[in-house]
């Protein structure tokens, strides 16, 4: 099945997806005319190749991501430091669910690739199941681990025949994405699948 993705602020960069790969790239009007039976997904903002988050180990192995039902006890933000280590020591089974929730948060921030040496089976499985690419870690990490790291690291431009992996951000241009951060993500596609859509 063909799906045509287009974002309002970048109509010249529409993406036609077939299965897990990019079948065509180009202006929306041209692709819509050439593939009239394709399902169309329209998004606000800009369509990008998606982000690489360089803080894989920090976010997926060293932080505990509470279940929403645990909000009264742990809050809704990641638990870090000694408190997270104590939770994992007391209940090692928490690692798998925490890593899966961490990956979901990454996807919700337009992350399609992760970097850093992951060592735990739980984190490796969560990344593999989600279909995230694994990339090289930049030599210098400027700030604390974050789902919206500064600076943002965009993946290389999309190519026909390449993996259908990209993200859409509800901003008018790339400068606004840099200024406002990855929390503006409205959609993330990995291996041709819509893995995040902002409600």
XYZ file of C-alpha atoms in Angstrom:
199
model
C 0.000 0.000 0.000
C 1.250 3.472 -0.921
C 1.071 6.311 1.597
C 1.885 9.895 0.685
C 3.052 12.102 3.558
C 3.090 15.878 3.185
C 3.565 18.703 5.680
C 1.992 22.144 5.215
C 5.211 24.146 5.485
C 7.240 21.838 3.200
C 4.932 20.842 0.308
C 7.970 20.513 -1.959
C 9.258 17.631 0.167
C 6.461 15.062 0.110
C 7.357 11.417 0.770
C 5.717 8.420 -0.888
C 6.081 5.307 1.257
C 5.687 1.736 0.065
C 6.145 -0.830 2.799
C 9.259 0.015 4.803
C 10.914 2.089 2.066
C 10.646 5.427 0.303
C 9.205 4.935 -3.182
C 9.402 8.564 -4.313
C 10.239 12.072 -3.151
C 9.167 15.372 -4.604
C 6.576 18.134 -4.648
C 3.224 17.006 -3.261
C 1.253 18.002 -6.367
C 3.520 15.954 -8.642
C 3.394 12.833 -6.464
C -0.352 13.095 -5.879
C -0.921 13.290 -9.642
C 1.433 10.378 -10.370
C 0.012 8.162 -7.580
C -3.694 9.050 -7.314
C -4.533 5.901 -5.306
C -2.010 6.593 -2.558
C -3.402 7.247 0.889
C -2.596 10.843 1.848
C -1.474 11.895 5.326
C -1.334 15.660 5.795
C 0.568 17.140 8.701
C 1.104 20.640 10.055
C 4.647 22.003 10.016
C 7.773 20.591 8.376
C 8.761 17.088 7.281
C 12.341 16.166 8.251
C 14.583 13.066 8.167
C 14.053 12.777 11.923
C 16.435 13.086 14.827
C 19.293 11.115 16.287
C 19.279 11.151 20.083
C 22.865 10.670 21.314
C 21.817 9.850 24.883
C 20.747 6.229 24.443
C 22.404 4.791 27.577
C 21.484 7.757 29.760
C 17.807 7.702 28.770
C 17.184 3.983 28.279
C 19.465 2.316 30.832
C 20.242 4.848 33.539
C 16.795 6.470 33.880
C 13.549 4.926 35.085
C 10.467 5.945 33.124
C 7.467 5.562 35.421
C 4.294 3.882 34.325
C 1.459 6.466 34.288
C -0.158 4.472 37.114
C 2.922 5.233 39.233
C 2.592 9.006 38.862
C 1.558 9.493 42.496
C 4.703 7.744 43.693
C 7.298 8.775 41.107
C 5.802 11.649 39.139
C 5.743 11.686 35.341
C 9.344 12.670 34.561
C 12.206 10.177 34.313
C 13.758 9.147 37.619
C 17.547 9.372 37.469
C 20.646 8.963 39.601
C 20.815 6.816 42.702
C 17.037 6.585 42.972
C 16.804 4.956 39.530
C 19.677 2.594 40.321
C 17.971 1.578 43.572
C 14.712 0.859 41.733
C 16.479 -1.358 39.206
C 18.428 -3.182 41.925
C 15.270 -3.841 43.917
C 13.229 -4.948 40.884
C 15.345 -5.776 37.807
C 12.140 -6.554 35.903
C 11.391 -2.815 35.814
C 14.168 -2.319 33.245
C 12.297 -3.767 30.269
C 9.090 -1.781 30.727
C 11.071 1.364 31.532
C 13.160 1.040 28.361
C 10.020 0.532 26.246
C 8.416 3.647 27.748
C 11.671 5.539 27.173
C 11.662 4.536 23.509
C 8.046 5.691 23.200
C 9.054 9.073 24.570
C 11.896 9.238 22.065
C 9.486 8.494 19.212
C 7.183 11.221 20.505
C 10.098 13.645 20.117
C 10.845 12.706 16.495
C 13.751 10.397 17.304
C 14.314 7.758 14.621
C 17.894 6.825 15.602
C 19.762 6.474 18.866
C 23.456 6.596 19.708
C 25.611 5.541 22.610
C 26.714 2.054 23.626
C 23.670 0.181 24.907
C 24.615 -2.801 27.048
C 21.427 -4.034 28.671
C 19.236 -6.598 26.963
C 16.161 -4.570 27.930
C 17.328 -1.416 26.128
C 18.655 -3.292 23.103
C 15.363 -5.170 22.723
C 13.290 -1.989 23.076
C 15.346 -0.217 20.398
C 15.233 -3.202 18.045
C 11.486 -3.754 18.427
C 10.748 -0.104 17.749
C 12.893 -0.187 14.606
C 15.142 2.670 15.701
C 18.391 2.965 13.786
C 21.618 2.923 15.768
C 24.113 5.644 14.883
C 27.488 6.898 15.956
C 27.680 9.064 19.029
C 29.059 12.597 18.547
C 32.445 12.962 20.276
C 31.318 15.861 22.474
C 27.922 15.898 24.140
C 27.159 19.470 25.121
C 24.387 19.159 27.632
C 22.433 16.921 29.956
C 20.574 13.911 28.576
C 17.251 14.977 27.120
C 14.527 13.862 24.750
C 15.064 17.227 23.044
C 18.863 17.534 23.164
C 20.704 20.714 22.249
C 21.816 20.933 19.550
C 19.328 18.793 17.670
C 20.974 16.205 15.409
C 19.049 15.711 12.150
C 19.730 12.586 10.112
C 20.974 12.916 6.503
C 18.441 13.774 3.826
C 15.898 11.193 2.701
C 16.583 9.147 -0.439
C 14.436 7.122 -2.815
C 14.873 3.444 -1.991
C 16.079 4.293 1.507
C 14.281 3.404 4.721
C 10.997 5.201 5.330
C 12.161 6.846 8.543
C 11.282 10.488 9.219
C 9.508 12.887 11.564
C 7.186 15.861 11.246
C 7.347 18.884 13.556
C 4.648 21.519 13.949
C 6.900 24.497 13.275
C 7.094 26.861 10.283
C 10.758 26.239 9.421
C 13.966 24.514 10.597
C 15.057 27.590 12.572
C 11.874 27.361 14.631
C 12.535 23.654 15.229
C 15.979 24.519 16.622
C 14.456 27.240 18.788
C 11.390 25.341 20.050
C 12.828 21.830 20.230
C 11.692 18.291 19.565
C 8.574 18.469 21.733
C 6.896 20.019 18.656
C 6.837 16.575 16.976
C 3.426 15.617 15.578
C 4.327 12.393 13.753
C 7.147 9.870 13.577
C 7.473 7.162 10.924
C 9.857 4.212 11.314
C 10.130 1.408 8.741
C 7.104 2.865 6.991
C 4.938 2.604 10.119
C 3.384 5.573 11.864
C 4.801 4.916 15.350
C 3.831 8.240 16.906
C 1.004 10.638 16.205
C 0.211 13.544 18.469
C -3.401 13.485 19.550
